[in-house]
Coordinates of C-alpha atoms in Angstrom, one line a residue:
X1236 CA 1.7 -17.5 -27.7
X1237 CA -1.2 -15.8 -29.4
X1238 CA -1.3 -12.0 -29.2
X1239 CA -4.4 -9.8 -29.2
X1240 CA -4.4 -6.4 -30.8
X1241 CA -5.2 -3.5 -28.5
X1242 CA -6.0 0.2 -29.1
X1243 CA -3.6 1.3 -26.4
X1244 CA -0.8 -1.2 -25.8
X1245 CA 1.3 1.2 -23.8
X1246 CA -1.5 1.5 -21.2
X1247 CA -1.8 -2.3 -21.1
X1248 CA 1.9 -2.7 -20.6
X1249 CA 1.9 -0.2 -17.7
X1250 CA -1.1 -1.8 -16.1
X1251 CA 0.2 -5.4 -16.4
X1252 CA 3.7 -4.5 -15.2
X1253 CA 2.3 -2.6 -12.2
X1254 CA 0.4 -5.7 -11.2
X1255 CA 2.9 -8.4 -12.1
X1256 CA 6.2 -6.8 -11.3
X1257 CA 6.2 -7.7 -7.5
X1258 CA 5.7 -11.3 -8.3
X1259 CA 8.3 -11.3 -11.0
X1260 CA 10.9 -9.5 -8.8
X1261 CA 10.1 -11.9 -5.9
X1262 CA 10.4 -15.0 -8.1
X1263 CA 13.7 -13.8 -9.6
X1264 CA 15.1 -12.8 -6.2
X1265 CA 14.5 -16.4 -5.1
X1266 CA 16.6 -17.5 -8.1
X1267 CA 19.4 -15.0 -8.1
X1268 CA 19.4 -14.1 -4.4
X1269 CA 19.8 -10.4 -5.1
X1270 CA 17.0 -7.9 -5.0
X1271 CA 18.8 -5.2 -7.0
X1272 CA 19.6 -7.7 -9.9
X1273 CA 16.0 -9.0 -9.8
X1274 CA 14.6 -5.6 -10.2
X1275 CA 17.0 -4.9 -13.1
X1276 CA 15.8 -8.1 -14.8
X1277 CA 12.1 -7.1 -14.3
X1278 CA 12.9 -3.7 -15.9
X1279 CA 14.6 -5.4 -18.8
X1280 CA 11.4 -7.4 -19.4
X1281 CA 9.4 -4.2 -19.3
X1282 CA 11.6 -2.6 -22.0
X1283 CA 11.1 -5.7 -24.1
X1284 CA 7.4 -5.4 -23.7
X1285 CA 7.5 -1.7 -24.7
X1286 CA 9.3 -2.7 -27.8
X1287 CA 7.3 -5.7 -28.9
X1288 CA 3.7 -5.4 -27.7
X1289 CA 2.9 -2.2 -29.6
X1290 CA 4.1 -4.0 -32.7
X1291 CA 2.8 -7.6 -32.1
X1292 CA -0.1 -7.1 -29.7
X1293 CA -0.6 -7.9 -26.1
X1294 CA 0.0 -11.7 -25.3
X1295 CA -2.8 -13.8 -24.0
X1296 CA -1.0 -14.2 -20.8
X1297 CA 1.1 -11.1 -20.4
X1298 CA 2.2 -11.9 -16.8
X1299 CA 3.7 -15.2 -18.0
X1300 CA 5.3 -13.4 -21.0
X1301 CA 7.0 -10.9 -18.7
X1302 CA 8.2 -13.7 -16.3
X1303 CA 9.6 -15.8 -19.2
X1304 CA 11.3 -12.8 -20.7
X1305 CA 12.8 -11.8 -17.4
X1306 CA 14.2 -15.3 -16.8
X1307 CA 15.8 -15.2 -20.3
X1308 CA 17.3 -11.8 -19.5
X1309 CA 18.7 -13.4 -16.3
X1310 CA 20.6 -16.0 -18.3
X1311 CA 21.9 -13.3 -20.7
X1312 CA 23.0 -11.0 -17.9
X1313 CA 24.8 -13.7 -16.0
X1314 CA 26.7 -14.9 -19.0
X1315 CA 27.6 -11.3 -20.1
X1316 CA 28.8 -9.9 -16.8
X1317 CA 31.7 -11.7 -15.0
X1318 CA 30.9 -10.2 -11.7
X1319 CA 27.4 -11.7 -11.8
X1320 CA 28.9 -15.0 -12.8
X1321 CA 31.2 -15.0 -9.8
X1322 CA 28.3 -14.2 -7.5
X1323 CA 25.8 -16.6 -9.1
X1324 CA 28.1 -19.3 -10.5
X1325 CA 26.2 -22.1 -8.8
X1326 CA 22.8 -21.1 -10.2
X1327 CA 23.5 -19.0 -13.3
X1328 CA 24.1 -22.0 -15.6
X1329 CA 21.0 -23.8 -14.7
X1330 CA 18.5 -21.0 -14.2
X1331 CA 16.6 -21.9 -17.4
X1332 CA 16.2 -25.6 -16.6
X1333 CA 16.6 -26.1 -12.9
X1334 CA 13.8 -25.5 -10.4
X1335 CA 14.7 -23.4 -7.4
X1336 CA 16.2 -25.4 -4.5
X1337 CA 13.8 -27.0 -2.1
X1338 CA 13.3 -24.9 1.1
X1339 CA 14.1 -26.7 4.4
X1340 CA 11.2 -28.6 5.8
X1341 CA 9.9 -26.6 8.7
X1342 CA 6.4 -26.3 10.1
X1343 CA 6.7 -22.5 10.1
X1344 CA 8.0 -22.2 6.5
X1345 CA 6.0 -19.8 4.3
X1346 CA 5.7 -20.9 0.7
X1347 CA 5.2 -17.4 -0.6
X1348 CA 7.8 -15.5 -2.5
X1349 CA 6.0 -12.2 -2.0
X1350 CA 6.2 -12.6 1.8
X1351 CA 9.9 -13.6 1.6
X1352 CA 10.4 -10.4 -0.4
X1353 CA 8.7 -8.3 2.4
X1354 CA 10.8 -9.9 5.2
X1355 CA 14.0 -9.6 3.2
X1356 CA 13.4 -5.9 2.5
X1357 CA 12.5 -5.4 6.2
X1358 CA 15.9 -6.7 7.4
X1359 CA 17.2 -4.9 10.5
X1360 CA 20.4 -3.8 8.7
X1361 CA 18.1 -1.2 7.1
X1362 CA 16.5 1.8 8.7
X1363 CA 12.8 1.5 9.3
X1364 CA 12.1 4.2 6.7
X1365 CA 14.3 2.3 4.1
X1366 CA 12.6 -1.0 4.8
X1367 CA 9.2 0.4 4.1
X1368 CA 10.2 2.4 1.1
X1369 CA 12.1 -0.5 -0.5
X1370 CA 9.2 -2.9 0.0
X1371 CA 6.7 -0.5 -1.4
X1372 CA 8.9 0.0 -4.4
X1373 CA 9.4 -3.7 -5.0
X1374 CA 6.2 -5.3 -3.7
X1375 CA 3.8 -2.5 -4.4
X1376 CA 5.3 -1.4 -7.7
X1377 CA 5.0 2.2 -6.5
X1378 CA 7.1 5.0 -7.9
X1379 CA 9.4 7.0 -5.7
X1380 CA 7.0 10.0 -6.0
X1381 CA 4.0 7.9 -4.7
X1382 CA 6.1 6.6 -1.8
X1383 CA 7.2 10.1 -1.0
X1384 CA 3.6 11.2 -1.0
X1385 CA 2.6 8.3 1.4
X1386 CA 5.5 9.3 3.7
X1387 CA 5.0 13.0 3.4
X1388 CA 8.7 13.5 2.7
X1389 CA 10.6 14.8 -0.4
X1390 CA 10.9 12.5 -3.4
X1391 CA 14.8 12.7 -3.5
X1392 CA 14.8 11.4 0.2
X1393 CA 12.9 8.3 -0.8
X1394 CA 15.0 7.7 -3.9
X1395 CA 18.2 7.8 -1.8
X1396 CA 16.7 5.4 0.8
X1397 CA 15.8 2.9 -1.9
X1398 CA 19.2 3.0 -3.6
X1399 CA 21.1 2.7 -0.3
X1400 CA 18.8 -0.1 0.9
X1401 CA 19.5 -2.2 -2.2
X1402 CA 23.2 -1.6 -1.9
X1403 CA 23.2 -2.6 1.7
X1404 CA 21.3 -5.8 1.1
X1405 CA 23.7 -6.8 -1.7
X1406 CA 26.9 -5.9 0.2
X1407 CA 25.8 -7.8 3.3
X1408 CA 24.6 -10.9 1.3
X1409 CA 21.3 -10.9 3.0
X1410 CA 19.5 -14.2 2.4
X1411 CA 16.1 -14.2 0.6
X1412 CA 14.1 -16.0 3.4
X1413 CA 11.5 -15.6 6.1
X1414 CA 13.3 -15.5 9.4
X1415 CA 12.3 -17.6 12.5
X1416 CA 12.1 -17.0 16.2
X1417 CA 13.3 -13.7 17.7
X1418 CA 14.6 -12.4 14.4
X1419 CA 11.1 -12.7 12.9
X1420 CA 9.5 -10.9 15.8
X1421 CA 12.1 -8.1 15.5
X1422 CA 11.1 -7.5 11.9
X1423 CA 7.3 -7.9 12.4
X1424 CA 6.5 -4.3 13.1
X1425 CA 8.1 -3.1 9.9
X1426 CA 6.4 -5.8 7.9
X1427 CA 3.0 -4.8 9.3
X1428 CA 3.6 -1.2 8.4
X1429 CA 4.6 -2.1 4.9
X1430 CA 1.5 -4.2 4.4
X1431 CA -0.7 -1.4 5.7
X1432 CA 0.9 1.2 3.4
X1433 CA 0.6 -1.1 0.4
X1434 CA -3.1 -1.5 1.2
X1435 CA -3.6 2.2 1.6
X1436 CA -2.1 2.9 -1.8
X1437 CA -4.6 0.5 -3.3
X1438 CA -7.4 1.9 -1.2
X1439 CA -6.9 5.5 -2.2
X1440 CA -4.2 5.9 -4.9
X1441 CA -2.0 8.9 -4.3
X1442 CA -1.6 9.6 -8.0
X1443 CA -2.9 8.6 -11.5
X1444 CA -6.4 8.4 -13.0
X1445 CA -7.9 5.7 -10.8
X1446 CA -9.1 6.1 -7.3
X1447 CA -8.8 2.4 -6.4
X1448 CA -6.0 -0.1 -7.3
X1449 CA -7.7 -3.3 -6.2
X1450 CA -4.6 -5.5 -6.9
X1451 CA -2.6 -3.8 -4.2
X1452 CA -5.5 -4.2 -1.7
X1453 CA -5.8 -7.9 -2.5
X1454 CA -2.0 -8.5 -2.1
X1455 CA -1.9 -6.7 1.2
X1456 CA -4.9 -8.4 2.6
X1457 CA -3.6 -11.8 1.4
X1458 CA -0.3 -11.2 3.1
X1459 CA -2.0 -10.1 6.3
X1460 CA -4.1 -13.3 6.4
X1461 CA -1.0 -15.4 5.9
X1462 CA 0.7 -13.7 8.8
X1463 CA -2.4 -14.2 11.0
X1464 CA -2.4 -17.9 10.3
X1465 CA 1.4 -18.1 10.9
X1466 CA 1.4 -16.0 14.1
X1467 CA -1.8 -16.8 15.9
X1468 CA -0.5 -15.4 19.2
X1469 CA 0.4 -11.9 17.8
X1470 CA -2.4 -9.5 18.6
X1471 CA -1.2 -6.8 16.2
X1472 CA -1.1 -9.2 13.3
X1473 CA -4.8 -10.1 13.9
X1474 CA -5.5 -6.4 14.4
X1475 CA -4.0 -5.4 11.1
X1476 CA -5.9 -8.2 9.3
X1477 CA -9.1 -7.0 11.0
X1478 CA -8.5 -3.4 9.9
X1479 CA -7.9 -4.4 6.3
X1480 CA -10.9 -6.7 6.2
X1481 CA -13.1 -3.8 7.4
X1482 CA -11.6 -1.3 4.9
X1483 CA -11.8 -3.8 2.0
X1484 CA -15.5 -4.4 2.8
X1485 CA -16.3 -0.8 1.6
X1486 CA -14.5 -1.1 -1.7
X1487 CA -17.6 -1.6 -3.9
X1488 CA -19.3 1.5 -2.4
X1489 CA -16.3 3.8 -2.6
X1490 CA -16.7 4.7 -6.3
X1491 CA -19.5 5.7 -8.5
X1492 CA -20.5 4.4 -12.0
X1493 CA -17.7 6.4 -13.6
X1494 CA -15.0 5.5 -11.1
X1495 CA -15.4 8.8 -9.1
X1496 CA -14.8 8.7 -5.3
X1497 CA -17.9 8.5 -3.1
X1498 CA -17.6 10.1 0.3
X1499 CA -18.2 7.9 3.4
X1500 CA -21.4 9.8 4.2
X1501 CA -22.8 9.2 0.7
X1502 CA -21.9 5.5 0.4
X1503 CA -24.7 2.9 -0.1
X1504 CA -23.9 0.7 2.9
X1505 CA -25.9 -2.1 1.4
X1506 CA -23.0 -2.5 -1.0
X1507 CA -20.6 -3.0 1.9
X1508 CA -19.4 -6.6 1.9
X1509 CA -20.9 -8.2 5.0
X1510 CA -18.7 -11.3 4.7
X1511 CA -15.5 -9.2 5.0
X1512 CA -17.1 -7.3 7.9
X1513 CA -17.7 -10.6 9.7
X1514 CA -14.1 -11.6 9.0
X1515 CA -13.0 -8.3 10.4
X1516 CA -15.0 -8.8 13.6
X1517 CA -13.5 -12.3 14.0
X1518 CA -10.0 -11.0 13.6
X1519 CA -10.6 -8.2 16.0
X1520 CA -11.8 -10.6 18.6
X1521 CA -8.7 -12.7 18.1
X1522 CA -6.6 -9.5 18.6
X1523 CA -8.4 -8.7 21.8
X1524 CA -8.1 -12.3 23.1
X1525 CA -4.3 -12.5 22.5
X1526 CA -3.5 -9.0 23.8
X1527 CA -1.7 -9.0 27.1
X1528 CA -1.7 -5.3 27.7
X1529 CA -3.0 -2.0 26.2
X1530 CA -4.2 -2.2 22.6
X1531 CA -1.6 -1.5 19.9
X1532 CA -2.0 1.0 17.1
X1533 CA -3.5 -1.4 14.7
X1534 CA -6.0 -2.7 17.3
X1535 CA -7.1 0.9 17.9
X1536 CA -7.5 1.5 14.2
X1537 CA -9.4 -1.7 13.8
X1538 CA -11.8 -0.7 16.6
X1539 CA -12.4 2.6 14.8
X1540 CA -13.2 0.7 11.6
X1541 CA -15.5 -1.6 13.5
X1542 CA -17.5 1.4 14.7
X1543 CA -18.1 2.4 11.1
X1544 CA -18.9 -1.2 10.2
X1545 CA -21.5 -1.6 12.9
X1546 CA -23.4 1.5 11.8
X1547 CA -26.0 0.7 9.1
X1548 CA -26.4 4.4 8.3
X1549 CA -24.0 7.3 8.5
X1550 CA -26.2 9.0 11.1
X1551 CA -25.9 6.0 13.4
X1552 CA -22.1 6.2 13.6
X1553 CA -20.8 6.3 17.2
X1554 CA -18.6 9.3 16.7
X1555 CA -17.9 9.8 20.4
X1556 CA -16.4 6.4 20.6
X1557 CA -14.4 7.0 17.5
X1558 CA -13.1 10.4 18.9
X1559 CA -12.0 8.6 22.1
X1560 CA -10.3 5.9 20.1
X1561 CA -8.4 8.4 18.1
X1562 CA -7.3 10.2 21.3
X1563 CA -5.9 6.8 22.5
X1564 CA -4.2 6.3 19.1
X1565 CA -2.7 9.8 19.2
X1566 CA -1.2 8.9 22.6
X1567 CA 0.0 5.5 21.5
X1568 CA 1.4 6.5 18.1
X1569 CA 1.6 10.3 17.8
X1570 CA 1.1 11.7 14.3
X1571 CA -0.2 14.8 12.6
X1572 CA -2.4 12.7 10.4
X1573 CA -3.9 10.9 13.4
X1574 CA -4.6 14.3 14.9
X1575 CA -6.3 15.4 11.7
X1576 CA -8.5 12.3 11.8
X1577 CA -9.3 13.0 15.5
X1578 CA -10.4 16.5 14.6
X1579 CA -12.9 15.0 12.1
X1580 CA -14.3 12.7 14.7
X1581 CA -14.5 15.5 17.2
X1582 CA -16.4 17.7 14.7
X1583 CA -19.0 14.9 14.2
X1584 CA -19.3 14.3 18.0
X1585 CA -19.2 17.8 19.3
X1586 CA -19.7 20.1 16.3
X1587 CA -17.7 21.7 13.4
X1588 CA -16.5 24.6 15.5
X1589 CA -14.6 22.3 17.9
X1590 CA -13.2 20.3 15.0
X1591 CA -12.0 23.5 13.2
X1592 CA -10.1 24.6 16.3
X1593 CA -8.2 21.3 16.3
X1594 CA -7.5 21.6 12.5
X1595 CA -6.3 25.1 12.8
X1596 CA -3.9 24.0 15.5
X1597 CA -2.3 21.7 12.9
X1598 CA -1.8 24.4 10.3
X1599 CA 1.9 24.9 11.3
X1600 CA 2.8 21.2 11.1
X1601 CA 5.6 20.9 8.6
X1602 CA 4.5 17.4 7.6
X1603 CA 1.1 18.6 6.6
X1604 CA 2.2 21.6 4.6
X1605 CA 1.5 20.0 1.3
X1606 CA -1.0 17.4 2.5
X1607 CA -4.1 17.9 0.5
X1608 CA -6.4 16.4 3.2
X1609 CA -5.7 19.3 5.6
X1610 CA -7.4 22.0 3.5
X1611 CA -10.0 19.4 2.4
X1612 CA -11.0 18.8 6.0
X1613 CA -10.9 22.5 6.8
X1614 CA -13.1 23.2 3.8
X1615 CA -15.7 20.7 4.9
X1616 CA -15.8 22.2 8.4
X1617 CA -16.1 25.7 7.1
X1618 CA -18.9 24.6 4.8
X1619 CA -20.8 23.1 7.7
X1620 CA -20.4 26.4 9.6
X1621 CA -21.9 28.3 6.6
X1622 CA -18.6 30.0 5.7
X1623 CA -18.9 28.9 2.1
X1624 CA -16.5 31.5 0.5
X1625 CA -13.7 30.3 2.8
X1626 CA -14.7 26.7 2.2
X1627 CA -14.5 27.1 -1.5
X1628 CA -10.9 28.5 -1.3
X1629 CA -9.9 25.5 0.9
X1630 CA -11.3 23.0 -1.5
X1631 CA -9.5 24.6 -4.4
X1632 CA -6.2 24.6 -2.5
X1633 CA -6.8 21.0 -1.7
X1634 CA -7.4 20.2 -5.4
X1635 CA -4.2 21.9 -6.4
X1636 CA -2.3 19.8 -3.9
X1637 CA -4.0 16.5 -4.8
X1638 CA -2.2 14.3 -7.3
X1639 CA -5.0 11.8 -8.0
X1640 CA -7.1 13.0 -10.8
X1641 CA -10.3 11.5 -9.4
X1642 CA -9.8 13.1 -6.1
X1643 CA -8.9 16.4 -7.7
X1644 CA -12.2 16.3 -9.6
X1645 CA -14.1 15.6 -6.4
X1646 CA -12.5 18.6 -4.6
X1647 CA -13.2 20.9 -7.5
X1648 CA -16.8 19.8 -7.5
X1649 CA -17.1 20.5 -3.8
X1650 CA -15.6 23.9 -4.4
X1651 CA -18.3 24.6 -7.1
X1652 CA -21.0 23.5 -4.7
X1653 CA -20.0 26.3 -2.3
X1654 CA -20.9 28.9 -5.0
X1655 CA -24.5 27.8 -5.1

């Protein structure tokens, strides 16, 4: 395999591994039937890349290189460790040459290892928090710190959830499969939450130098579309797909020429992808047509996103409808973050003073104590009220809490604007 020299091979390794590791882990899990072992093998391939690529150059097909190396490590590991041999005796000797066994023929079968990985990690033997954390770690390639940020919980808590989840799956011999019937329905809520959180990490990265991580958005949207085709009578599946289509439609307008974030009010809406908006509208109609009762959380969020999509300018946005939808969402799925978003909508519909009162009522929420968007929203409302000195302090506090460098720069710039 021909290698190409690169000025920064370590950066290339980190980038490629972040993108490819979910597929590698998923493929290896299908072979070895153990998520923990599969992740070890993927990490071994990363170590090999860190050793060889800086010396030899980045391969033409780095993903294939990592996959091949991981498979070779699987053979070495199985032969070296007797406990692995006992567990994998039927597949260990032929892993290099034998294709994975054929899945049973079934009209509902999903030929997608990534989706199998999601459903396996969302097994009911795990707590809801552990299911989401484990899948984000394996499928999204997120660090424990990034997952903790998404959950608004301490990093050690997330680390413990992941370790215990892998041990539980291994000790219970959980099959690497997509369940059928009632068992699938029981796991669906967690699967939808996982897909949504993966998309959000790609849509607004919690840490690092890049504001967007498109690969995560693409994986999440693809999985949502697969679920929609598989479960045509599930309204929340269509609703999540609708929400992601609407959110993805804005991607090209969310960053400037240098990769800096562009606020919603400043986005060039001509750059919004009208094809994805149309797909979002179609999926939302399917969600509404299949719903038997009150709309679920994803249907409400999709309806909010639709309000933005229907407005050709920021000024045309129907903020009163959005505020009403957020109130319904807060009743359906209570959350301090939902209340913060409702405060923003109220500020646009009724004025910044009303919004500020709602934000100040959230100041004592423990979950928002280190959440950078709380002071960011408060700074925006104070600036709109002409209280620029206070706004500047809030933007600076938000910048100190933010872990994404692009977002930090934006908040510091907004603080500087309050001085003029």
